[in-house]
XYZ file of C-alpha atoms in Angstrom:
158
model
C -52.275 69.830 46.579
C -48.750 71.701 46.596
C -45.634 69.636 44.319
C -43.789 69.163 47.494
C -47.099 67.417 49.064
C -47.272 64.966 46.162
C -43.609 64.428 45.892
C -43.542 62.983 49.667
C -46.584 61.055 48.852
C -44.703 58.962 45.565
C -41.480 58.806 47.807
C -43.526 57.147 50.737
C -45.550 55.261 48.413
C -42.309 53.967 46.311
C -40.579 53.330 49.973
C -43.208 51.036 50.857
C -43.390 49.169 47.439
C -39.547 48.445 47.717
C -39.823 47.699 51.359
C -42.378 45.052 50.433
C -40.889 43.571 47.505
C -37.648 42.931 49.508
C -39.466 41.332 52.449
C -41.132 39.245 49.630
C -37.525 38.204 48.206
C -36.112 37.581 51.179
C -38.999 35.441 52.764
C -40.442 33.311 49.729
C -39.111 34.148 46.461
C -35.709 31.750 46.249
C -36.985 29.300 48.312
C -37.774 25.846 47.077
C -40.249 23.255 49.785
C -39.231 19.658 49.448
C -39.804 16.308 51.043
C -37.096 14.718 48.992
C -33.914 14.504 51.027
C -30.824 12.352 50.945
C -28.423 12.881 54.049
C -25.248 10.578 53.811
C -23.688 11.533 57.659
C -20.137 11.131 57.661
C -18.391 8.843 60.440
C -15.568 9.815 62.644
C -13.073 7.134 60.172
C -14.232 9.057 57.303
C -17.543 6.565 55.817
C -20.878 7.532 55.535
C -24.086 6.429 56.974
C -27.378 7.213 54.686
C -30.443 7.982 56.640
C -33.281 5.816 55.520
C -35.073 9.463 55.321
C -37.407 7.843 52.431
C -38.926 5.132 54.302
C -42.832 5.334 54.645
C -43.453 7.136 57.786
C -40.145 9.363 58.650
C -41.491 13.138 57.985
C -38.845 14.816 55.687
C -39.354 18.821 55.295
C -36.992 20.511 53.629
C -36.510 24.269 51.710
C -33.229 24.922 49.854
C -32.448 28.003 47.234
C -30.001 28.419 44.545
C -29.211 32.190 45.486
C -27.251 31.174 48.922
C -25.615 27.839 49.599
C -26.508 29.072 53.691
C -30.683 28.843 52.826
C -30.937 25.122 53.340
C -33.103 23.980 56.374
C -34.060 20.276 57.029
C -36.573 18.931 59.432
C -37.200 14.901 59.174
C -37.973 12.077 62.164
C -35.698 8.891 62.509
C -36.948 5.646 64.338
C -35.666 6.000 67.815
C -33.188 3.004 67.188
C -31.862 4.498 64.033
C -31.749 7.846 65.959
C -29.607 5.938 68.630
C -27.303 4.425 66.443
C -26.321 7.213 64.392
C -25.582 9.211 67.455
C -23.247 6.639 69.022
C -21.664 6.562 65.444
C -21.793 10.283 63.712
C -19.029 12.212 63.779
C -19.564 15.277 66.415
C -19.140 18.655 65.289
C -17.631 21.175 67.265
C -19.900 24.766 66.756
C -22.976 24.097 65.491
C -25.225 27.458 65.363
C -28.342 26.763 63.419
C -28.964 29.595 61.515
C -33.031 31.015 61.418
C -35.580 29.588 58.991
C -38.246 31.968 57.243
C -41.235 32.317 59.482
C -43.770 29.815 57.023
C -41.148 27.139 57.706
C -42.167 26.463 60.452
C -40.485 22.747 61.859
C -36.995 24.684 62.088
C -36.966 26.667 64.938
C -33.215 27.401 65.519
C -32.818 28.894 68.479
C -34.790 25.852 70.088
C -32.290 23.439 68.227
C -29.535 25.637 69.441
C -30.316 25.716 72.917
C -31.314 21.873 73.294
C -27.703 21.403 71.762
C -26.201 23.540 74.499
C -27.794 21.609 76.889
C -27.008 18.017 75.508
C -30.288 17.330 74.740
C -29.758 16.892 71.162
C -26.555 16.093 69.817
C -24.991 18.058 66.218
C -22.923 16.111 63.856
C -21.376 16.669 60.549
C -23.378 15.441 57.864
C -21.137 16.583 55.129
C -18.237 18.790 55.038
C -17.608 21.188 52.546
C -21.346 21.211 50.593
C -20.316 24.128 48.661
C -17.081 25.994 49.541
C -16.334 27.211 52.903
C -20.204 25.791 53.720
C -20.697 22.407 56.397
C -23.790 20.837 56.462
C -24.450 20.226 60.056
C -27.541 17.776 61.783
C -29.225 17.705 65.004
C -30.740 14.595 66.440
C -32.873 14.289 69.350
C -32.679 10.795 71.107
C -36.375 10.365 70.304
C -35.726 10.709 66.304
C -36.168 14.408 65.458
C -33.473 15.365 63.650
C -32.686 18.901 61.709
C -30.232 19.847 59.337
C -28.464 23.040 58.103
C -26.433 24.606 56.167
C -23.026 26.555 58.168
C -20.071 28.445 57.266
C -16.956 26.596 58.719
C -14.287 29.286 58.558
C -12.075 28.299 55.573
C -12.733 31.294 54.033
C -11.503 33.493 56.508
């Protein structure tokens, strides 16, 4: 085998090592699965409204890293008359985009959630503004309980 053979060979070979080591870092490496969550939604006059997210049957997913304030993702059911009331309350935000989940989460699909919103089948709300700075963290309900959460830039650093 010729030097030039083998060098292409442990350029291709390091290529692909790097290629899946990022693909690992970026998919699973930062991320943290939880079924803990606390959402306090913030009111139109400025009060909050906890979710009763730890009550025995509401299904609470959630994955959040420490690397990027933007990695959070939240996927949890509300009682249809909870879901009801915090709609007619919550405090509507204006641009929601959810941002994409990593494939293995898979309760969050955004473009679903963004689409339902654009159609006013699910309605976004601020949750809490300013998380970390220059982030929102915006919710989605459904009227029959599902509800999502995420993490969004909302342009004070620009």
């Amino acid at each position: 085998m010729t030097s030039g053979r083998l060098l292409v060979i442990v350029i291709v070979l390091v290529t692909a090592a790097f290629g899946i080591a990022l693909w690992w870092f970026v998919n699973y490496a930062y991320y943290e699965e939880t079924d803990e969550l606390a959402l306090v939604v913030q009111r139109g006059d400025g009060t909050g409204i906890e979710l009763p997210l730890a009550a025995e049957g509401n299904a609470v997913r959630a994955i959040d890293a420490s690397s990027s304030p933007l990695r959070f993702r939240a996927c949890f059911t509300l009682p249809t008359e909870q879901a009801a009331d915090l709609l007619d309350q919550a405090f509507a935000y204006d641009d929601p985009v959810p941002l994409g989940a990593p494939g293995w989460f898979d309760c969050f699909d955004a473009v679903a959630i963004g689409t339902a919103i654009e159609r006013g089948e699910a309605q976004a709300f601020l949750v809490q503004r300013d998380i970390a700075r220059g982030v929102d963290r915006v919710g989605a309900l459904f009227p029959d309980g599902r509800g999502y959460a995420w993490h969004q830039l909302n342009g004070t650093l620009e």
